C-alpha atoms as a PDB file:
ATOM      1  CA  VAL A   1    -144.462 164.168 -53.902  1.00  0.00           C
ATOM      2  CA  TRP A   2    -146.809 164.179 -50.923  1.00  0.00           C
ATOM      3  CA  ASN A   3    -145.444 165.727 -47.748  1.00  0.00           C
ATOM      4  CA  GLY A   4    -147.017 169.051 -46.881  1.00  0.00           C
ATOM      5  CA  MET A   5    -146.226 170.301 -50.388  1.00  0.00           C
ATOM      6  CA  THR A   6    -147.318 173.869 -51.083  1.00  0.00           C
ATOM      7  CA  LEU A   7    -148.766 174.436 -54.540  1.00  0.00           C
ATOM      8  CA  THR A   8    -146.460 177.234 -55.662  1.00  0.00           C
ATOM      9  CA  ASP A   9    -146.073 178.352 -59.287  1.00  0.00           C
ATOM     10  CA  GLU A  10    -142.711 176.573 -59.395  1.00  0.00           C
ATOM     11  CA  VAL A  11    -144.233 173.318 -58.179  1.00  0.00           C
ATOM     12  CA  THR A  12    -147.262 173.371 -60.470  1.00  0.00           C
ATOM     13  CA  SER A  13    -145.108 174.177 -63.513  1.00  0.00           C
ATOM     14  CA  SER A  14    -142.733 171.274 -62.903  1.00  0.00           C
ATOM     15  CA  MET A  15    -145.240 168.547 -61.955  1.00  0.00           C
ATOM     16  CA  ASN A  16    -148.784 167.432 -62.542  1.00  0.00           C
ATOM     17  CA  CYS A  17    -150.545 168.451 -59.327  1.00  0.00           C
ATOM     18  CA  THR A  18    -153.833 167.512 -57.754  1.00  0.00           C
ATOM     19  CA  THR A  19    -156.414 169.972 -56.587  1.00  0.00           C
ATOM     20  CA  ALA A  20    -155.614 171.364 -53.136  1.00  0.00           C
ATOM     21  CA  TYR A  21    -156.777 169.290 -50.177  1.00  0.00           C
ATOM     22  CA  LEU A  22    -155.601 171.403 -47.196  1.00  0.00           C
ATOM     23  CA  ASN A  23    -155.339 175.100 -46.390  1.00  0.00           C
ATOM     24  CA  ASN A  24    -152.196 176.413 -44.739  1.00  0.00           C
ATOM     25  CA  ALA A  25    -150.455 179.724 -44.051  1.00  0.00           C
ATOM     26  CA  GLN A  26    -147.220 180.998 -42.569  1.00  0.00           C
ATOM     27  CA  VAL A  27    -147.894 182.581 -39.187  1.00  0.00           C
ATOM     28  CA  VAL A  28    -145.891 184.668 -36.736  1.00  0.00           C
ATOM     29  CA  VAL A  29    -145.275 183.050 -33.334  1.00  0.00           C
ATOM     30  CA  VAL A  30    -144.367 185.219 -30.337  1.00  0.00           C
ATOM     31  CA  PRO A  31    -144.536 184.993 -26.528  1.00  0.00           C
ATOM     32  CA  LYS A  32    -148.113 185.422 -25.311  1.00  0.00           C
ATOM     33  CA  ASP A  33    -147.275 188.436 -23.187  1.00  0.00           C
ATOM     34  CA  LYS A  34    -146.028 190.330 -26.241  1.00  0.00           C
ATOM     35  CA  ALA A  35    -148.672 189.325 -28.766  1.00  0.00           C
ATOM     36  CA  ASP A  36    -150.598 192.611 -28.634  1.00  0.00           C
ATOM     37  CA  LYS A  37    -147.567 194.478 -29.975  1.00  0.00           C
ATOM     38  CA  TYR A  38    -147.297 192.451 -33.169  1.00  0.00           C
ATOM     39  CA  GLN A  39    -150.604 192.466 -34.996  1.00  0.00           C
ATOM     40  CA  THR A  40    -149.440 193.884 -38.355  1.00  0.00           C
ATOM     41  CA  LYS A  41    -146.635 193.164 -40.796  1.00  0.00           C
ATOM     42  CA  GLU A  42    -145.254 196.642 -40.176  1.00  0.00           C
ATOM     43  CA  SER A  43    -144.793 195.895 -36.473  1.00  0.00           C
ATOM     44  CA  LEU A  44    -142.392 193.015 -37.176  1.00  0.00           C
ATOM     45  CA  SER A  45    -139.432 194.982 -38.509  1.00  0.00           C
ATOM     46  CA  ASP A  46    -137.478 195.221 -35.232  1.00  0.00           C
ATOM     47  CA  LEU A  47    -137.845 191.553 -34.258  1.00  0.00           C
ATOM     48  CA  SER A  48    -135.274 188.787 -34.644  1.00  0.00           C
ATOM     49  CA  PHE A  49    -136.823 185.679 -36.200  1.00  0.00           C
ATOM     50  CA  ALA A  50    -136.034 181.976 -36.323  1.00  0.00           C
ATOM     51  CA  VAL A  51    -137.221 180.172 -39.466  1.00  0.00           C
ATOM     52  CA  GLU A  52    -136.673 176.746 -40.968  1.00  0.00           C
ATOM     53  CA  ALA A  53    -134.009 176.939 -43.670  1.00  0.00           C
ATOM     54  CA  GLY A  54    -135.455 176.610 -47.162  1.00  0.00           C
ATOM     55  CA  SER A  55    -139.038 176.760 -45.938  1.00  0.00           C
ATOM     56  CA  ALA A  56    -142.009 178.890 -46.912  1.00  0.00           C
ATOM     57  CA  GLY A  57    -141.394 180.684 -43.616  1.00  0.00           C
ATOM     58  CA  GLU A  58    -137.935 181.723 -44.759  1.00  0.00           C
ATOM     59  CA  GLU A  59    -139.431 182.882 -48.039  1.00  0.00           C
ATOM     60  CA  GLN A  60    -141.823 185.165 -46.156  1.00  0.00           C
ATOM     61  CA  ALA A  61    -139.042 186.474 -43.907  1.00  0.00           C
ATOM     62  CA  THR A  62    -136.948 187.312 -46.978  1.00  0.00           C
ATOM     63  CA  ALA A  63    -139.872 188.955 -48.780  1.00  0.00           C
ATOM     64  CA  LEU A  64    -140.548 191.201 -45.769  1.00  0.00           C
ATOM     65  CA  ASN A  65    -136.823 191.939 -45.292  1.00  0.00           C
ATOM     66  CA  LEU A  66    -136.926 190.644 -41.728  1.00  0.00           C
ATOM     67  CA  ASN A  67    -133.908 189.876 -39.571  1.00  0.00           C
ATOM     68  CA  TYR A  68    -133.813 186.102 -39.211  1.00  0.00           C
ATOM     69  CA  THR A  69    -131.663 183.099 -38.344  1.00  0.00           C
ATOM     70  CA  PRO A  70    -132.219 179.887 -40.330  1.00  0.00           C
ATOM     71  CA  VAL A  71    -132.603 176.702 -38.252  1.00  0.00           C
ATOM     72  CA  LYS A  72    -132.959 173.039 -39.208  1.00  0.00           C
ATOM     73  CA  ALA A  73    -136.651 172.566 -38.448  1.00  0.00           C
ATOM     74  CA  GLN A  74    -139.790 174.444 -37.427  1.00  0.00           C
ATOM     75  CA  THR A  75    -139.605 172.775 -34.026  1.00  0.00           C
ATOM     76  CA  ASP A  76    -136.170 174.346 -33.575  1.00  0.00           C
ATOM     77  CA  ALA A  77    -137.669 177.724 -34.433  1.00  0.00           C
ATOM     78  CA  LEU A  78    -140.235 177.324 -31.641  1.00  0.00           C
ATOM     79  CA  LEU A  79    -137.499 176.380 -29.187  1.00  0.00           C
ATOM     80  CA  GLU A  80    -135.572 179.517 -30.134  1.00  0.00           C
ATOM     81  CA  VAL A  81    -138.562 181.708 -29.274  1.00  0.00           C
ATOM     82  CA  SER A  82    -139.456 179.837 -26.094  1.00  0.00           C
ATOM     83  CA  SER A  83    -135.891 180.115 -24.798  1.00  0.00           C
ATOM     84  CA  GLY A  84    -135.640 183.800 -25.697  1.00  0.00           C
ATOM     85  CA  THR A  85    -132.869 183.353 -28.257  1.00  0.00           C
ATOM     86  CA  SER A  86    -135.147 184.764 -30.963  1.00  0.00           C
ATOM     87  CA  ASP A  87    -138.037 187.192 -30.605  1.00  0.00           C
ATOM     88  CA  ALA A  88    -140.350 185.384 -32.984  1.00  0.00           C
ATOM     89  CA  ALA A  89    -140.698 182.516 -35.447  1.00  0.00           C
ATOM     90  CA  ILE A  90    -142.524 181.945 -38.716  1.00  0.00           C
ATOM     91  CA  ILE A  91    -144.035 178.457 -39.061  1.00  0.00           C
ATOM     92  CA  ASP A  92    -146.952 176.630 -40.685  1.00  0.00           C
ATOM     93  CA  SER A  93    -150.349 177.466 -39.230  1.00  0.00           C
ATOM     94  CA  LEU A  94    -151.114 173.743 -38.999  1.00  0.00           C
ATOM     95  CA  MET A  95    -148.045 173.193 -36.844  1.00  0.00           C
ATOM     96  CA  ALA A  96    -148.791 176.289 -34.773  1.00  0.00           C
ATOM     97  CA  GLY A  97    -152.285 175.036 -34.037  1.00  0.00           C
ATOM     98  CA  ALA A  98    -150.952 171.691 -32.858  1.00  0.00           C
ATOM     99  CA  MET A  99    -147.797 172.668 -30.983  1.00  0.00           C
ATOM    100  CA  ILE A 100    -148.318 175.975 -29.183  1.00  0.00           C
ATOM    101  CA  GLY A 101    -150.783 177.336 -26.638  1.00  0.00           C
ATOM    102  CA  ASP A 102    -152.569 175.838 -23.667  1.00  0.00           C
ATOM    103  CA  GLY A 103    -152.023 172.127 -23.152  1.00  0.00           C
ATOM    104  CA  THR A 104    -148.814 171.977 -25.206  1.00  0.00           C
ATOM    105  CA  SER A 105    -145.102 172.146 -24.439  1.00  0.00           C
ATOM    106  CA  TYR A 106    -145.175 175.776 -25.584  1.00  0.00           C
ATOM    107  CA  SER A 107    -148.054 177.165 -23.548  1.00  0.00           C
ATOM    108  CA  ASN A 108    -146.151 180.469 -23.291  1.00  0.00           C
ATOM    109  CA  LEU A 109    -146.361 181.055 -27.042  1.00  0.00           C
ATOM    110  CA  THR A 110    -149.126 182.164 -29.382  1.00  0.00           C
ATOM    111  CA  TYR A 111    -149.489 183.168 -33.026  1.00  0.00           C
ATOM    112  CA  THR A 112    -150.653 186.555 -34.206  1.00  0.00           C
ATOM    113  CA  ILE A 113    -150.847 187.295 -37.933  1.00  0.00           C
ATOM    114  CA  GLY A 114    -150.808 185.254 -41.102  1.00  0.00           C
ATOM    115  CA  LEU A 115    -148.329 186.298 -43.770  1.00  0.00           C
ATOM    116  CA  ASN A 116    -149.718 184.433 -46.757  1.00  0.00           C
ATOM    117  CA  ASP A 117    -152.267 181.930 -47.986  1.00  0.00           C
ATOM    118  CA  GLU A 118    -151.106 178.454 -49.014  1.00  0.00           C
ATOM    119  CA  LYS A 119    -152.675 175.288 -50.334  1.00  0.00           C
ATOM    120  CA  TYR A 120    -151.330 171.741 -50.003  1.00  0.00           C
ATOM    121  CA  GLY A 121    -151.497 169.327 -52.922  1.00  0.00           C
ATOM    122  CA  VAL A 122    -149.878 166.186 -54.321  1.00  0.00           C
ATOM    123  CA  GLY A 123    -147.454 166.142 -57.243  1.00  0.00           C
ATOM    124  CA  PHE A 124    -146.816 163.527 -59.937  1.00  0.00           C
ATOM    125  CA  ARG A 125    -144.452 163.466 -62.901  1.00  0.00           C
ATOM    126  CA  LYS A 126    -145.610 165.251 -66.031  1.00  0.00           C
ATOM    127  CA  GLY A 127    -148.012 163.154 -68.064  1.00  0.00           C
ATOM    128  CA  SER A 128    -148.991 160.839 -65.210  1.00  0.00           C
ATOM    129  CA  ASP A 129    -152.593 159.649 -65.180  1.00  0.00           C
ATOM    130  CA  LEU A 130    -152.400 159.234 -61.396  1.00  0.00           C
ATOM    131  CA  THR A 131    -153.174 162.919 -60.870  1.00  0.00           C
ATOM    132  CA  GLU A 132    -156.748 162.618 -62.105  1.00  0.00           C
ATOM    133  CA  ALA A 133    -157.161 159.285 -60.327  1.00  0.00           C
ATOM    134  CA  LEU A 134    -156.232 160.875 -56.997  1.00  0.00           C
ATOM    135  CA  ASN A 135    -158.481 163.856 -57.699  1.00  0.00           C
ATOM    136  CA  GLN A 136    -161.351 161.421 -58.189  1.00  0.00           C
ATOM    137  CA  TYR A 137    -160.453 159.702 -54.930  1.00  0.00           C
ATOM    138  CA  PHE A 138    -160.432 163.058 -53.124  1.00  0.00           C
ATOM    139  CA  SER A 139    -163.867 163.846 -54.557  1.00  0.00           C
ATOM    140  CA  THR A 140    -165.305 160.505 -53.515  1.00  0.00           C
ATOM    141  CA  SER A 141    -163.749 160.744 -50.056  1.00  0.00           C
ATOM    142  CA  TYR A 142    -165.240 164.188 -49.451  1.00  0.00           C
ATOM    143  CA  LYS A 143    -168.679 162.962 -50.412  1.00  0.00           C
ATOM    144  CA  ASP A 144    -168.667 159.776 -48.327  1.00  0.00           C
ATOM    145  CA  GLY A 145    -167.135 161.449 -45.253  1.00  0.00           C
ATOM    146  CA  SER A 146    -163.968 159.334 -45.114  1.00  0.00           C
ATOM    147  CA  MET A 147    -161.733 162.334 -45.838  1.00  0.00           C
ATOM    148  CA  GLN A 148    -163.166 164.119 -42.803  1.00  0.00           C
ATOM    149  CA  GLN A 149    -162.600 161.033 -40.648  1.00  0.00           C
ATOM    150  CA  ILE A 150    -158.959 160.788 -41.701  1.00  0.00           C
ATOM    151  CA  ALA A 151    -158.448 164.505 -41.098  1.00  0.00           C
ATOM    152  CA  GLU A 152    -159.950 164.218 -37.619  1.00  0.00           C
ATOM    153  CA  LYS A 153    -157.675 161.273 -36.813  1.00  0.00           C
ATOM    154  CA  TYR A 154    -154.613 163.429 -37.419  1.00  0.00           C
ATOM    155  CA  GLY A 155    -156.034 166.678 -36.070  1.00  0.00           C
ATOM    156  CA  VAL A 156    -156.103 168.641 -39.341  1.00  0.00           C
ATOM    157  CA  GLN A 157    -159.863 168.738 -39.947  1.00  0.00           C
ATOM    158  CA  ALA A 158    -159.812 172.502 -39.339  1.00  0.00           C
ATOM    159  CA  ALA A 159    -157.818 173.041 -42.537  1.00  0.00           C
ATOM    160  CA  LEU A 160    -159.546 170.507 -44.766  1.00  0.00           C
ATOM    161  CA  LYS A 161    -160.665 171.923 -48.100  1.00  0.00           C
ATOM    162  CA  GLY A 162    -164.123 171.039 -49.332  1.00  0.00           C
ATOM    163  CA  GLU A 163    -165.649 171.097 -52.782  1.00  0.00           C
ATOM    164  CA  THR A 164    -168.248 173.841 -52.530  1.00  0.00           C
ATOM    165  CA  GLY A 165    -165.759 176.705 -52.782  1.00  0.00           C
ATOM    166  CA  LYS A 166    -166.646 178.217 -49.424  1.00  0.00           C
ATOM    167  CA  MET A 167    -164.958 178.010 -46.044  1.00  0.00           C
ATOM    168  CA  ILE A 168    -166.189 179.040 -42.607  1.00  0.00           C
ATOM    169  CA  SER A 169    -163.313 181.016 -41.088  1.00  0.00           C
ATOM    170  CA  PHE A 170    -162.771 181.570 -37.382  1.00  0.00           C
ATOM    171  CA  ILE A 171    -160.191 184.226 -36.574  1.00  0.00           C
ATOM    172  CA  ARG A 172    -158.579 183.837 -33.162  1.00  0.00           C
ATOM    173  CA  ARG A 173    -157.500 187.051 -31.437  1.00  0.00           C
ATOM    174  CA  GLU A 174    -155.860 187.196 -28.031  1.00  0.00           C
ATOM    175  CA  THR A 175    -156.799 190.224 -25.933  1.00  0.00           C
ATOM    176  CA  SER A 176    -154.631 192.086 -23.455  1.00  0.00           C
ATOM    177  CA  ASP A 177    -156.115 190.184 -20.503  1.00  0.00           C
ATOM    178  CA  GLY A 178    -155.152 186.810 -21.973  1.00  0.00           C
ATOM    179  CA  THR A 179    -158.602 185.774 -23.172  1.00  0.00           C
ATOM    180  CA  TYR A 180    -159.474 184.897 -26.747  1.00  0.00           C
ATOM    181  CA  LEU A 181    -162.087 186.281 -29.092  1.00  0.00           C
ATOM    182  CA  MET A 182    -163.333 184.331 -32.108  1.00  0.00           C
ATOM    183  CA  GLU A 183    -164.650 186.132 -35.171  1.00  0.00           C
ATOM    184  CA  CYS A 184    -166.266 184.061 -37.869  1.00  0.00           C
ATOM    185  CA  GLY A 185    -167.451 184.553 -41.398  1.00  0.00           C
ATOM    186  CA  LEU A 186    -167.956 182.777 -44.724  1.00  0.00           C
ATOM    187  CA  GLU A 187    -165.175 183.355 -47.223  1.00  0.00           C
ATOM    188  CA  ASP A 188    -164.165 182.226 -50.687  1.00  0.00           C
ATOM    189  CA  VAL A 189    -161.996 179.158 -50.544  1.00  0.00           C
ATOM    190  CA  ASN A 190    -159.051 181.115 -51.994  1.00  0.00           C
ATOM    191  CA  HIS A 191    -159.032 183.586 -49.104  1.00  0.00           C
ATOM    192  CA  SER A 192    -158.397 181.822 -45.811  1.00  0.00           C
ATOM    193  CA  LEU A 193    -156.905 185.016 -44.337  1.00  0.00           C
ATOM    194  CA  SER A 194    -159.057 187.885 -43.213  1.00  0.00           C
ATOM    195  CA  PRO A 195    -158.688 191.251 -45.015  1.00  0.00           C
ATOM    196  CA  ASP A 196    -156.457 192.677 -42.266  1.00  0.00           C
ATOM    197  CA  GLY A 197    -154.056 189.738 -42.506  1.00  0.00           C
ATOM    198  CA  SER A 198    -155.146 187.999 -39.307  1.00  0.00           C
ATOM    199  CA  ILE A 199    -154.761 184.252 -39.382  1.00  0.00           C
ATOM    200  CA  CYS A 200    -157.895 182.170 -39.445  1.00  0.00           C
ATOM    201  CA  GLY A 201    -157.271 180.033 -36.395  1.00  0.00           C
ATOM    202  CA  VAL A 202    -159.483 177.221 -37.631  1.00  0.00           C
ATOM    203  CA  THR A 203    -161.570 176.670 -40.731  1.00  0.00           C
ATOM    204  CA  ALA A 204    -164.395 174.280 -41.470  1.00  0.00           C
ATOM    205  CA  TYR A 205    -166.026 172.937 -44.608  1.00  0.00           C
ATOM    206  CA  ALA A 206    -169.327 174.625 -45.367  1.00  0.00           C
ATOM    207  CA  ASP A 207    -172.217 173.101 -47.307  1.00  0.00           C
END
């Protein structure tokens, strides 16, 4: 299984899984002009959300006891927010980075906080020797730079996991006047969210 698969306990117990190759998180998407109001989990309780049915976003909405409407896809969730049908959406940070903000079809939207910390991996049937073979390929690809090249081709280099165990994290914050501040720091690879729950807008592999 290789399609944006999150390495949950359920997944890793039912399949042989590779080491993680991408960082991800579920993030809250709101209209830009309201972003300052929703910078904590506690501030979300009065909002109506749109989330993809059966997704990690729906899992977060349920865990936080949020009021939400399930939709077919994350793109539908964005449309709900843009049209004003829902107050907010919960989607993958990778999708948020690619589909909302300046230069996109949803320039009126932004994301505020991250709700969790996820890792993407690849799953094989129990007992398969392909798991270790792919892990070896990942390792080789990191070292020769081809993994970075592939990630850049598809615009996901910001979330690529390296092998040193450290990530450079850049936290994007939108201010009241519409400008952005970037805060950066070196974090353990297992903590791609800042201590206050803010989403790391982009991350980069650190030597």
